[in-house]
Coordinates of C-alpha atoms in Angstrom, one line a residue:
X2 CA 28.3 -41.4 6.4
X3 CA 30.6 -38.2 7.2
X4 CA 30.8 -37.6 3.5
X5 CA 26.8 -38.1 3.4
X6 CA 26.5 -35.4 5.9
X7 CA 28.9 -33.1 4.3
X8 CA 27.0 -33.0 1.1
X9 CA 23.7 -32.6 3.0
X10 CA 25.3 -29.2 4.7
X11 CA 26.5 -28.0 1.4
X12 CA 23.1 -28.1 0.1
X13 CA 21.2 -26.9 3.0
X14 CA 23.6 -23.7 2.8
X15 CA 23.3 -23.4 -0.6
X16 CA 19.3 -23.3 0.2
X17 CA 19.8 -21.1 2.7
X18 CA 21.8 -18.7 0.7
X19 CA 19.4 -18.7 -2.4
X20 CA 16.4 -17.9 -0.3
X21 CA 18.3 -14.7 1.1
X22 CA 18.9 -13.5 -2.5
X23 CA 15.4 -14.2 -3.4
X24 CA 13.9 -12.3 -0.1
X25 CA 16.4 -9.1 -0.7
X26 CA 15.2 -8.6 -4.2
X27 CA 11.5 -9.5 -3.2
X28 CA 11.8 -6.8 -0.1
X29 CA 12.7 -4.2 -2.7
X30 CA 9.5 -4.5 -4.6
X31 CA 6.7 -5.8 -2.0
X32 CA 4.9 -2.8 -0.5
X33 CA 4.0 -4.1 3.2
X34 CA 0.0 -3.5 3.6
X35 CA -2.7 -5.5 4.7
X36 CA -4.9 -4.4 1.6
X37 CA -8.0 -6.1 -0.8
X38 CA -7.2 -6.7 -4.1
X39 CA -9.8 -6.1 -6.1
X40 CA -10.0 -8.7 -9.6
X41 CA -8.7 -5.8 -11.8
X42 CA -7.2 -8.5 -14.4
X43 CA -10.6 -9.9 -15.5
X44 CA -11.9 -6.4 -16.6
X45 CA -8.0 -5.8 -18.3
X46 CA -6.9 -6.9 -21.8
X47 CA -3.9 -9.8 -21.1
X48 CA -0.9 -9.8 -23.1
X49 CA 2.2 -11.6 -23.8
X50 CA 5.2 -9.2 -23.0
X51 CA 8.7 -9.3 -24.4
X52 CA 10.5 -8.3 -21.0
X53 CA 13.4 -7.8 -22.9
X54 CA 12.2 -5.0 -25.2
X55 CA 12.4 -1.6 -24.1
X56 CA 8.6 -0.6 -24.6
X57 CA 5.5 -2.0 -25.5
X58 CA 3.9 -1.2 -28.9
X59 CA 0.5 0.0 -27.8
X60 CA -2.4 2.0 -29.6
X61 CA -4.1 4.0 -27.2
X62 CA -7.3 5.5 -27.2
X63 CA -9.4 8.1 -25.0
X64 CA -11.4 6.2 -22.4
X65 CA -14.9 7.0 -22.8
X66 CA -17.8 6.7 -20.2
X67 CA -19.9 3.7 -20.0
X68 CA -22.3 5.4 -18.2
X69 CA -23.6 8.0 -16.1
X70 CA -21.6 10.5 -15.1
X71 CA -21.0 13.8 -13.3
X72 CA -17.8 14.8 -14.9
X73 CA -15.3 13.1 -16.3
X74 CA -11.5 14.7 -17.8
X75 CA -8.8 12.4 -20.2
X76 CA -7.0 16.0 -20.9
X77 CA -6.2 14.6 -24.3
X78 CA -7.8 17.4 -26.3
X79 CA -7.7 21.1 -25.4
X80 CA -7.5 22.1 -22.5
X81 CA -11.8 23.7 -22.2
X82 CA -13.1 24.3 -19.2
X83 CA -10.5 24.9 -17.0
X84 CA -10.0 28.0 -15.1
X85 CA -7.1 29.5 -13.5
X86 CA -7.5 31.2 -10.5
X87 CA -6.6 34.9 -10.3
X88 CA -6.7 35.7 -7.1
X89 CA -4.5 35.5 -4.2
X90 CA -4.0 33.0 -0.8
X91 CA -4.8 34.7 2.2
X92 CA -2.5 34.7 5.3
X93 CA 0.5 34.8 2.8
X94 CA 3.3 37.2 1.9
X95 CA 2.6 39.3 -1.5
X96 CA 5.4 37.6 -3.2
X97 CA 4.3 34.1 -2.8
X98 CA 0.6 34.6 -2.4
X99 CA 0.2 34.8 -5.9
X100 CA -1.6 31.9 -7.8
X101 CA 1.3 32.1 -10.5
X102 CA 2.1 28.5 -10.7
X103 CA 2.2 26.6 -13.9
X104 CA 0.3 24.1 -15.6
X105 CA 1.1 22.0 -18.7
X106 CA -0.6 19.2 -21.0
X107 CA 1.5 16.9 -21.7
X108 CA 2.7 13.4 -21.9
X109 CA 4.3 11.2 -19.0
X110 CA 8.3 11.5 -19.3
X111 CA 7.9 7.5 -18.6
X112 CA 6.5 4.8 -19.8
X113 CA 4.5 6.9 -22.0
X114 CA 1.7 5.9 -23.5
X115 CA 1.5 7.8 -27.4
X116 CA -1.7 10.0 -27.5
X117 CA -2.2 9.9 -23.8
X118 CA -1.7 12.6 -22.1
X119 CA -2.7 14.5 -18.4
X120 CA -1.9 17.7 -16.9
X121 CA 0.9 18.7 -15.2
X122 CA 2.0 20.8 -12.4
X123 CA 5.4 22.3 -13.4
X124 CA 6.1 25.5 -10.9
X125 CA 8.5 24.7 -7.5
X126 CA 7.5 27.0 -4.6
X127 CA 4.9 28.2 -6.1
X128 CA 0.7 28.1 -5.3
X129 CA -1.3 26.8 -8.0
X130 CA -5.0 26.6 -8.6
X131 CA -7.0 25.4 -11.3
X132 CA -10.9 24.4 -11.8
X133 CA -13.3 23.3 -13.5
X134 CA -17.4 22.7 -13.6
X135 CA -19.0 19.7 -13.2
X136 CA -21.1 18.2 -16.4
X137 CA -23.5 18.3 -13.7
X138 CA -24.2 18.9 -10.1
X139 CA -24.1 15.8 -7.3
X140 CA -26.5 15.5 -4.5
X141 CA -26.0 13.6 -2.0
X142 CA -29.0 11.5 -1.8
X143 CA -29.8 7.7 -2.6
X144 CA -26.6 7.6 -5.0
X145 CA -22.8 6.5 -3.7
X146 CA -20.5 9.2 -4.8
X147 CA -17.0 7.6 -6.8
X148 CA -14.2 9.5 -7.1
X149 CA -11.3 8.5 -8.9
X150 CA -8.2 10.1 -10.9
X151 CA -4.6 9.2 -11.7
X152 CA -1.4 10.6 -10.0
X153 CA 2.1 10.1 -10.7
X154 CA 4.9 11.9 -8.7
X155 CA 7.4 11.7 -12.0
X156 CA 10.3 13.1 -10.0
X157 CA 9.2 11.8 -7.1
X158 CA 7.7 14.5 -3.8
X159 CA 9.7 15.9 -1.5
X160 CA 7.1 18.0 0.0
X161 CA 3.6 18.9 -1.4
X162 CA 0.4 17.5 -2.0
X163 CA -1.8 15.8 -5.2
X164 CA -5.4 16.2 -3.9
X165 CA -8.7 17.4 -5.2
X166 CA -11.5 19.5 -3.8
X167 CA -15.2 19.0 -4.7
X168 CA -16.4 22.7 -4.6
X169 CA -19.8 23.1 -2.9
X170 CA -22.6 24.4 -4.9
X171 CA -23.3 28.6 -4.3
X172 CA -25.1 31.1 -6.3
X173 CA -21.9 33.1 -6.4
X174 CA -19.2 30.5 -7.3
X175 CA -16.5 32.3 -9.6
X176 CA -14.0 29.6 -10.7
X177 CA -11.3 32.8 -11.4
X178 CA -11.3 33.2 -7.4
X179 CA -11.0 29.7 -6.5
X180 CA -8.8 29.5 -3.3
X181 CA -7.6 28.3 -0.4
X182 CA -10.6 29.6 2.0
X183 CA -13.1 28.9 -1.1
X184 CA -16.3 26.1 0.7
X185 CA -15.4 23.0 -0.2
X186 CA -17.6 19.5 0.8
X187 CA -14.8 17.3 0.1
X188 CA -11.2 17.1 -0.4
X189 CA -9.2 13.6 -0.8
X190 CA -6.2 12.4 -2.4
X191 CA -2.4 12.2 -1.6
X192 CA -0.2 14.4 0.3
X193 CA 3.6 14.4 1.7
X194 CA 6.4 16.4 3.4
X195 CA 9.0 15.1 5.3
X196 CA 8.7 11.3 6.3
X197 CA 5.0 12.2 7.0
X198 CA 2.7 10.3 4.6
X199 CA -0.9 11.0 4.5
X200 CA -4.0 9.9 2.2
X201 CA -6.4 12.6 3.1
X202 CA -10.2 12.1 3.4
X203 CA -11.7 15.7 4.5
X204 CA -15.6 16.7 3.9
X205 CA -16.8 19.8 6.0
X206 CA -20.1 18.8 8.3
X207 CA -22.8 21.4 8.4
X208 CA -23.4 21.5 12.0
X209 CA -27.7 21.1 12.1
X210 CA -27.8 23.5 15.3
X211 CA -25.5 26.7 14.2
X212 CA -25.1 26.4 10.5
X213 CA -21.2 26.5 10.6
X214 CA -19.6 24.2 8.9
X215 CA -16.5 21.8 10.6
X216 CA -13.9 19.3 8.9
X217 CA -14.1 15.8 9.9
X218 CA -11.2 14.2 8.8
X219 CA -10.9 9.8 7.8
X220 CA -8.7 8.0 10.4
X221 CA -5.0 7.5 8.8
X222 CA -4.7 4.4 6.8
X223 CA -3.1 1.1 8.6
X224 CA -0.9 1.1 5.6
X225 CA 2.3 2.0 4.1
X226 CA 2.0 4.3 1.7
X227 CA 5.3 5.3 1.1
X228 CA 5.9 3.5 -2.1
X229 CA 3.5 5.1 -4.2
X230 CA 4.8 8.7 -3.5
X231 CA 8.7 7.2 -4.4
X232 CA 8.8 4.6 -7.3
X233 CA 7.5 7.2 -10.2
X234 CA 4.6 5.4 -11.4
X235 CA 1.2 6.0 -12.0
X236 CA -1.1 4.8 -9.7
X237 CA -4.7 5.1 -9.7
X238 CA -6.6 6.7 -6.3
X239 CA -10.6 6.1 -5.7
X240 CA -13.0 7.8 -3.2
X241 CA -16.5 5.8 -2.4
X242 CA -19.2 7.4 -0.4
X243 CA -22.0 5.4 -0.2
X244 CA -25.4 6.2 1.5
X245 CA -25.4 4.0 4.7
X246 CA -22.8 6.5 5.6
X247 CA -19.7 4.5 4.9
X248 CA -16.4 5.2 2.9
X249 CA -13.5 3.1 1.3
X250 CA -10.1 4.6 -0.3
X251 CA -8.4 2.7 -2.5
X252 CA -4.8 2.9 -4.1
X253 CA -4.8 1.2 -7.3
X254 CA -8.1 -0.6 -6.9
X255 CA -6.8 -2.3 -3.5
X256 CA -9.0 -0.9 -1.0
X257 CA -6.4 1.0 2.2
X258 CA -9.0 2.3 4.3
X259 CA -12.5 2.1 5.1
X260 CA -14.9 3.1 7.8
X261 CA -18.2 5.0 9.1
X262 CA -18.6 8.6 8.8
X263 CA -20.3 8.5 11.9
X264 CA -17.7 6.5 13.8
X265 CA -14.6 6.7 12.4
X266 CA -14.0 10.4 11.6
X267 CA -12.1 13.0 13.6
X268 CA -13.4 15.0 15.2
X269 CA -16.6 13.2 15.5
X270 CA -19.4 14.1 13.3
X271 CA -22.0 14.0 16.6
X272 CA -21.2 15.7 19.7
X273 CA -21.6 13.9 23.0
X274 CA -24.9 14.1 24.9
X275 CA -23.2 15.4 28.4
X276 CA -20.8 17.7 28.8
X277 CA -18.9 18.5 31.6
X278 CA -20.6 21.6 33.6
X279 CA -18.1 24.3 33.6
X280 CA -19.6 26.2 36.9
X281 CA -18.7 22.7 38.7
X282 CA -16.0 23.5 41.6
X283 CA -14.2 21.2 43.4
X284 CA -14.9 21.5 47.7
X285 CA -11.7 22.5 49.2
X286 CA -11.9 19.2 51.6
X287 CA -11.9 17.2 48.8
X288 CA -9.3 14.3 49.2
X289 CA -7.8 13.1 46.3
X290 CA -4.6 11.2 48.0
X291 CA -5.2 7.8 47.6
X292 CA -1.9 7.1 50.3
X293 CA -1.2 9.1 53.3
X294 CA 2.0 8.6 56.0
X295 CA 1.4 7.2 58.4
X296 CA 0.3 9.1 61.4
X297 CA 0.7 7.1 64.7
X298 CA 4.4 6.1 63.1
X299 CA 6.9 7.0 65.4
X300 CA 11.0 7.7 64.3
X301 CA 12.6 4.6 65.9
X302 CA 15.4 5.8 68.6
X303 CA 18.2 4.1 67.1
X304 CA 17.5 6.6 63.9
X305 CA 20.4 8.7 63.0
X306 CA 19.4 11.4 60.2
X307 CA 22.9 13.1 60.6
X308 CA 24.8 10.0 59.0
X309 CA 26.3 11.1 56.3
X310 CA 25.7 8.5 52.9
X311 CA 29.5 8.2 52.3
X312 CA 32.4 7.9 54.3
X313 CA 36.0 6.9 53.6
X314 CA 36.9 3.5 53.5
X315 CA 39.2 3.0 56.5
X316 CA 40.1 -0.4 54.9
X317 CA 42.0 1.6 52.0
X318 CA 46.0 1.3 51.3
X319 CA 48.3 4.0 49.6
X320 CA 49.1 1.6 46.7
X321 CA 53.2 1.0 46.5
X322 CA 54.7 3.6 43.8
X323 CA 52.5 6.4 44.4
X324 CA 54.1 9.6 43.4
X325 CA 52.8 11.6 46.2
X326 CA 55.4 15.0 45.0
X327 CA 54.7 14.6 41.4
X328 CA 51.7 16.7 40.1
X329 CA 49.3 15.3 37.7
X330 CA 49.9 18.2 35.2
X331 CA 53.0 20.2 34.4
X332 CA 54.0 22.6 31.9
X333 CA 54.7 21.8 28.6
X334 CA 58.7 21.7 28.2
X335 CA 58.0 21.7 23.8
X336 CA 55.6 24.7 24.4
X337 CA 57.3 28.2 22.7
X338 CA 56.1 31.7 23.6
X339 CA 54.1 33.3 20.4
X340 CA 56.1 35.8 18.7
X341 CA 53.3 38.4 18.7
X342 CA 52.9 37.9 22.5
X343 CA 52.7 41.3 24.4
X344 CA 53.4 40.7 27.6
X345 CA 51.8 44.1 28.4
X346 CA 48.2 43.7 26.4
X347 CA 48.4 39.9 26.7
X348 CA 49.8 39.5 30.7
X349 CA 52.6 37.2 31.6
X350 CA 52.9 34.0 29.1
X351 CA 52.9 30.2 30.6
X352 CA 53.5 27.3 29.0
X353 CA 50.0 25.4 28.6
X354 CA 49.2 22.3 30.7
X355 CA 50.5 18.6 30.0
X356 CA 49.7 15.1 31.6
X357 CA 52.8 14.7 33.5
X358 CA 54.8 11.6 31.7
X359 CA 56.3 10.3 34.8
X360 CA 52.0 9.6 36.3
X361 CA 52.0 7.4 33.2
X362 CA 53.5 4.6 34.6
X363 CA 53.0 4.9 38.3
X364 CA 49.6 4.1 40.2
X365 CA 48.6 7.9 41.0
X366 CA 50.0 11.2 41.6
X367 CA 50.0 13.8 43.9
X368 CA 47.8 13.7 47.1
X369 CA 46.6 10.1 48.0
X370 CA 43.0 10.4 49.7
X371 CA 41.0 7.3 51.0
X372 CA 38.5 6.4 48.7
X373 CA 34.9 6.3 49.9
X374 CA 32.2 4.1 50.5
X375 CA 28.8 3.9 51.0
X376 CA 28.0 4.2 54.9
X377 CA 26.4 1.0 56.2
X378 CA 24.7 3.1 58.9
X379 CA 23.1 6.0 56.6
X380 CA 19.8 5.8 56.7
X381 CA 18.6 9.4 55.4
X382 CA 15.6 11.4 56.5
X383 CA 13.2 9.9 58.6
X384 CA 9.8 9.5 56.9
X385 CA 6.1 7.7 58.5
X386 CA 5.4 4.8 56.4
X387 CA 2.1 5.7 53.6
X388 CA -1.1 3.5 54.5
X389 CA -4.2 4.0 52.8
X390 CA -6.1 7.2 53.3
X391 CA -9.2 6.2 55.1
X392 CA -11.1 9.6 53.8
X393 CA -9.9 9.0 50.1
X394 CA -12.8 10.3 47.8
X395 CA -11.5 9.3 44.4
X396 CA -10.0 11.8 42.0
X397 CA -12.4 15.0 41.4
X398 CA -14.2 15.5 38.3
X399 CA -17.1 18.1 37.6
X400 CA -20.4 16.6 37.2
X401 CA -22.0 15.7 33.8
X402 CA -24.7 17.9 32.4
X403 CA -26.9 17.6 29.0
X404 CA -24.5 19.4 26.1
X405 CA -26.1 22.4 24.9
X406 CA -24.4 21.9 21.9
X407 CA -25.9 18.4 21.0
X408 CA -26.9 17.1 17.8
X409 CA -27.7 14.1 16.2
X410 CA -27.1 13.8 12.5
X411 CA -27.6 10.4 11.2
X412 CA -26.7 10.6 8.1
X413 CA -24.0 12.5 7.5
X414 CA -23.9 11.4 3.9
X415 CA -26.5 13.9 3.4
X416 CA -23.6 16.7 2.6
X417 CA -23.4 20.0 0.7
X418 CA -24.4 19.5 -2.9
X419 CA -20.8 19.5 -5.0
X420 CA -20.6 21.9 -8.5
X421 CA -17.2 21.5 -9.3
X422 CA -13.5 20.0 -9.2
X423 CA -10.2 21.6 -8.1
X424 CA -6.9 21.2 -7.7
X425 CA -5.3 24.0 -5.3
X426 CA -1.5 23.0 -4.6
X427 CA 1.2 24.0 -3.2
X428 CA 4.5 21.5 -4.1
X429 CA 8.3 22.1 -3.5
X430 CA 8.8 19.5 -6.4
X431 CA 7.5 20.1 -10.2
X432 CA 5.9 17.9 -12.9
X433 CA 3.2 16.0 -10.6
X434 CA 1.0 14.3 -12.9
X435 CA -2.8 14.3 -13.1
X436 CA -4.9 12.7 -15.4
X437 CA -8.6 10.5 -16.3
X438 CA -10.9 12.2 -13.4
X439 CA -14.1 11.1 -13.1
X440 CA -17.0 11.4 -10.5
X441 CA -20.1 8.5 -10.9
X442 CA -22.2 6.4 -8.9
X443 CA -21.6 3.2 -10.5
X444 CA -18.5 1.1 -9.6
X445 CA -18.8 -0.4 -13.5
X446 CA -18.3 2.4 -14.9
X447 CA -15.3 3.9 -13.3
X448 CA -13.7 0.1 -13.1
X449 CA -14.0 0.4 -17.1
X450 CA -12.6 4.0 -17.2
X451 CA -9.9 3.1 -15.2
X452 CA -9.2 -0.6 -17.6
X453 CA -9.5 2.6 -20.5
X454 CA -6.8 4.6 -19.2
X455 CA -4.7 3.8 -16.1
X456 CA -5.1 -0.2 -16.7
X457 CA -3.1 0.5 -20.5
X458 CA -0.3 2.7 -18.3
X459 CA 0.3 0.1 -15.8
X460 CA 0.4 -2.4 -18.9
X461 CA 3.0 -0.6 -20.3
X462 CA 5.1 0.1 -17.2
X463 CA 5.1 -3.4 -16.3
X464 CA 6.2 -4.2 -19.9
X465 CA 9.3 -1.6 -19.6
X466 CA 10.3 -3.4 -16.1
X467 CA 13.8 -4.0 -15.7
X468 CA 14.5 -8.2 -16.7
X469 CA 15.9 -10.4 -13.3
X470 CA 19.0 -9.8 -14.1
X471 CA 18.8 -6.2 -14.3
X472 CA 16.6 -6.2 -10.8
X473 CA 20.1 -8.1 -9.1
X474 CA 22.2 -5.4 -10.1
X475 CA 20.7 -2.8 -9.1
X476 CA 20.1 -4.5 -5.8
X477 CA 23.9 -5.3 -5.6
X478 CA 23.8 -1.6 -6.2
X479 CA 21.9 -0.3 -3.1
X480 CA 23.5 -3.1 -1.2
X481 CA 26.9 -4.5 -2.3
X482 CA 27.1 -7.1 0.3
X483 CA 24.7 -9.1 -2.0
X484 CA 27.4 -9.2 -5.1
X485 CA 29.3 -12.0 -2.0
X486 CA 25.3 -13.9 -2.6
X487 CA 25.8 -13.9 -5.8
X488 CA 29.1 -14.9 -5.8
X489 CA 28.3 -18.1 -3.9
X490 CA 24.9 -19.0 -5.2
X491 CA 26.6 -19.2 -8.2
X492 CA 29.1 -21.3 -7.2
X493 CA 27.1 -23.9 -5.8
X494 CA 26.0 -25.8 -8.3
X495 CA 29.3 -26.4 -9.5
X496 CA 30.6 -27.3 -5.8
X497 CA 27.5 -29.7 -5.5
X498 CA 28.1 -31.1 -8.6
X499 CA 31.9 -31.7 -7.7
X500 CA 30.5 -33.2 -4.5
X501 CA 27.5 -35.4 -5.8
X502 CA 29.0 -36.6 -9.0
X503 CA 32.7 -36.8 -9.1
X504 CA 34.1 -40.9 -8.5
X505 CA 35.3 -41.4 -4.9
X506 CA 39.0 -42.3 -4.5
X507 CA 39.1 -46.0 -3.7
X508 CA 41.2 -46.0 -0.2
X509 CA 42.6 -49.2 2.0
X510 CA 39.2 -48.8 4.1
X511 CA 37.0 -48.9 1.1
X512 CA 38.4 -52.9 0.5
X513 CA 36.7 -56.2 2.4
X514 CA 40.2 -57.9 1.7
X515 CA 44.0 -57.6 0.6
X516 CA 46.0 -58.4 -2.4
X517 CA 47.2 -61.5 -0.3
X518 CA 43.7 -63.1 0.2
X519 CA 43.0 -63.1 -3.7
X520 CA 42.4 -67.0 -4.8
X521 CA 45.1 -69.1 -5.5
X522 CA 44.6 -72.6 -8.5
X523 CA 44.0 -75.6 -6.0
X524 CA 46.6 -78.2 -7.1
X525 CA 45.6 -82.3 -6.7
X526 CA 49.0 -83.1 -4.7
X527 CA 47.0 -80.4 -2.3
X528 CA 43.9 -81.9 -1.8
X529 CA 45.7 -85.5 -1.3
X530 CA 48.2 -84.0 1.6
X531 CA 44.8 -82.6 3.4
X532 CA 43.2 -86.0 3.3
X533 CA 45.8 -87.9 5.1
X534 CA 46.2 -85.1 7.3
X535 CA 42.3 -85.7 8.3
X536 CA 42.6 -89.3 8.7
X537 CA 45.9 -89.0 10.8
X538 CA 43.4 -87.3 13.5
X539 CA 40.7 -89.3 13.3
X540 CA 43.2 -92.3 14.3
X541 CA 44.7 -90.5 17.0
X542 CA 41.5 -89.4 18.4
X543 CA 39.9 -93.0 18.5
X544 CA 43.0 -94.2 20.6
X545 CA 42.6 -92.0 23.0
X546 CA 39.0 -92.9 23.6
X547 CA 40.1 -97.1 24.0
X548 CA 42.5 -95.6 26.6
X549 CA 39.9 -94.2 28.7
X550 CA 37.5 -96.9 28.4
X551 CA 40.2 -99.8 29.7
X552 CA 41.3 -97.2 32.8
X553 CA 37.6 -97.4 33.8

């Protein structure tokens, strides 16, 4: 039984052991968000990959709309329609205000797909601004608006954002003078600096009453989004609008956020219906004090305020050793006068301070004072208990009057007609990657585009993932105490297998009898000497029984 239970323990920590391996490695790769996975797989080709090969033989061609569209980019040709802006951000210093940054088309420097290629933001520190028209105009009417596009941080982001704006519609729209203060109706996509995360969703409301417009920005997503902006891979960002006034965001086709523009935007896209009225005054008898002291409280005679709250414990004893004449610092004997000392510029020279040895090993030095204590008669200044305040009114606030400013727009949907797309960035990290835009109404059509273009890029990175064993290494890497894991998962199975299968040793215990009680030949001179033995007994026996009967 107690080797039974030792095996067991073995086993269960061997369990225990591999399920901490497997969880490390798994922690490393699971991105912790509550999202909805959309079935991307049915509308992407399946393949059989070598995980061993290095890449993934792939032919490639530009994704093509299925549909109708409003504009749509693969930036695999030449580079048409695309305007740089030359003109400058405002609010900025001359040198960096500029619009100078650079922009490239060219392939990922990872898991590249051959023929496909994006565009590029290559300038550090720099502003960059780029645009282009729309095939043709959106208005927001009985049609959802999609917007989707790729993004891939290729040396990661250490501050700077990958977002797009959808430039409202105006008789005078110049793409050469696109900037930071040109009208926008929506901007969304990725942004970072710091630790501070964000998947923006901006559109400016046209407020029905004055005509200025205000940005209402989506509620931050319940998600971690960390992971996309860190693991160099290109993931895939969608915008829904639809016409009930509702939006969803989605990072590679799993839906992070969703909500009402009328309820979950901030600041809210409706103002309330009461304000408070700023002419309102408090009274000056007003009484907000919800507890007042007491006021037929009287100090009780016995009430000493002058007792101090420490006194010195008369209980105290000078413990035995004391050094009452020693000091607890003395000069230090080792210390030597600088040569360059000037006794005249620099004043007399003493030897700096030392803990004087000899307090080392004695209870205290120097002047012994009592030690205090807390006075048992201190009671502090005398204050009337609180009780409730009988004339307590509540806490003031002014009085509610209709807002002036109120509005009801119902569907804010209904926005500023969009023209065109832009990207105006500012990045303190180089080669962010953008590529496959398109804007559409019909989910179909950008799920295809996205199967077309980012589906054959995620095929391909997931092809070029590192094999298992690779993954434990690099774990082991970031976290060596796991190579002691490994060390002992892999011993296990032999130490089971020494455990379960090797023979037992056959022990004294382990035998139901001794050498002695082995079976010896039964000889007939044996069996003849036990049968006059028995009758021998049965004689005596009956004898004794005739005995007893004559006594009676």
């Amino acid at each position: 039984i107690t080797r039974m239970h030792f095996q067991w323990d073995w086993l269960c920590m061997g369990v225990l052991i591999i399920s901490s391996v497997t969880a490390e490695i798994e922690n490393e790769d699971h991105l912790d968000a509550d999202v909805e996975v959309e079935d991307f797989d049915q509308r992407s080709e399946e393949a059989d990959v070598d995980r061993d090969e290095s890449s993934l033989e792939v032919v490639y061609q530009t994704p093509k709309p299925t549909g109708e569209v409003y504009f749509t980019e693969t930036f695999d040709g030449e580079l048409t329609g695309w305007v740089l802006s030359k003109t400058k951000k405002d609010d900025a210093d001359d040198n960096v205000a500029k619009y100078d940054g650079k922009w490239e088309v060219e392939e990922l420097k990872e898991n590249t797909v051959p023929g496909d290629r994006g565009l590029v933001l290559k300038s550090v520190a720099k502003h960059h601004a780029i645009s282009a028209m729309l095939t043709k105009a959106f208005s927001f009417d009985n049609k959802p608006l999609i917007v989707q596009y790729e993004v891939n941080f290729q040396d990661g982001i250490d501050c700077g954002g990958a977002y797009v704006k959808l430039i409202s519609s105006s008789d005078d729209l110049d793409l050469e003078y696109f900037f930071d203060k040109t009208p926008y109706t929506i901007m969304f996509g990725p942004d970072k600096c710091g630790e501070d995360y964000k998947l923006h969703f901006i559109f400016r409301h046209k407020n029905p009453k004055t005509g200025e417009y205000e940005e209402k920005h989506a509620k931050r997503p319940d998600v971690d989004l960390k992971k996309f902006y860190l693991d160099k891979k290109t993931h895939l960002y969608t915008l829904v609008l639809k016409p009930d006034d509702t939006f969803e965001m989605s990072i590679d086709q799993s839906v992070v956020s969703r909500g009402s523009l009328l309820e979950d935007m901030v600041p809210p896209v409706n103002p309330p219906q009461e304000v408070e009225d700023p002419s309102d005054k408090k009274p000056d008898d007003w009484d907000e004090r919800p507890k007042i002291p007491d006021p037929n409280a009287v100090k009780p005679d016995d009430w000493n305020e002058d007792e101090p709250s420490k006194i010195e414990d008369p209980d105290a004893v000078k413990p035995d050793g004391w050094l009452d004449d020693e000091p607890q610092y003395v000069p230090d004997p080792n210390a030597k006068k600088p040569k360059d000392w000037d006794e005249e510029m620099d004043g007399e020279w003493e030897a700096p301070q030392i803990s004087n040895p000899k307090c080392e090993t004695a209870p205290g030095c120097g002047q012994w004072v009592r030690p205090m204590k807390n006075n048992p008669n201190y009671k502090g200044k005398w204050k009337a208990p609180m009780i409730d305040n009988p004339n307590y009114q509540g806490i003031w606030s002014p009085r509610k009057i209709p807002n002036p400013d109120y509005f009801e727009d119902l569907h804010p949907f209904e926005m500023t007609t969009v023209s065109a797309i832009g990207l105006e960035l500012w990045s303190m990290t180089s080669n962010i990657y953008f590529d496959n835009f398109i804007i559409c109404s019909e989910k179909e059509v950008a799920d295809r585009w996205a199967a077309d273009g980012w589906g054959l890029k995620k095929l391909v990175a997931s092809a070029n993932e590192p094999g298992m064993f690779s993954q434990l290494v690099t774990a082991a890497e970031d976290h060596p105490w796991l190579w002691v894991l490994y060390i002992l998962t892999l011993a296990l199975p032999v130490g089971l297998g020494v455990l379960f299968c090797w023979p037992a040793k056959k022990t004294d215990e382990d035998t139901d009898f001794s050498k002695t009680d082995i079976s010896k030949p039964i000889l007939k001179e044996d069996l003849k000497q036990g049968r006059e033995e028995l009758e021998d007994d049965e004689i005596e026996l009956e004898e004794k029984e005739n005995e007893d009967i004559a006594e009676d």
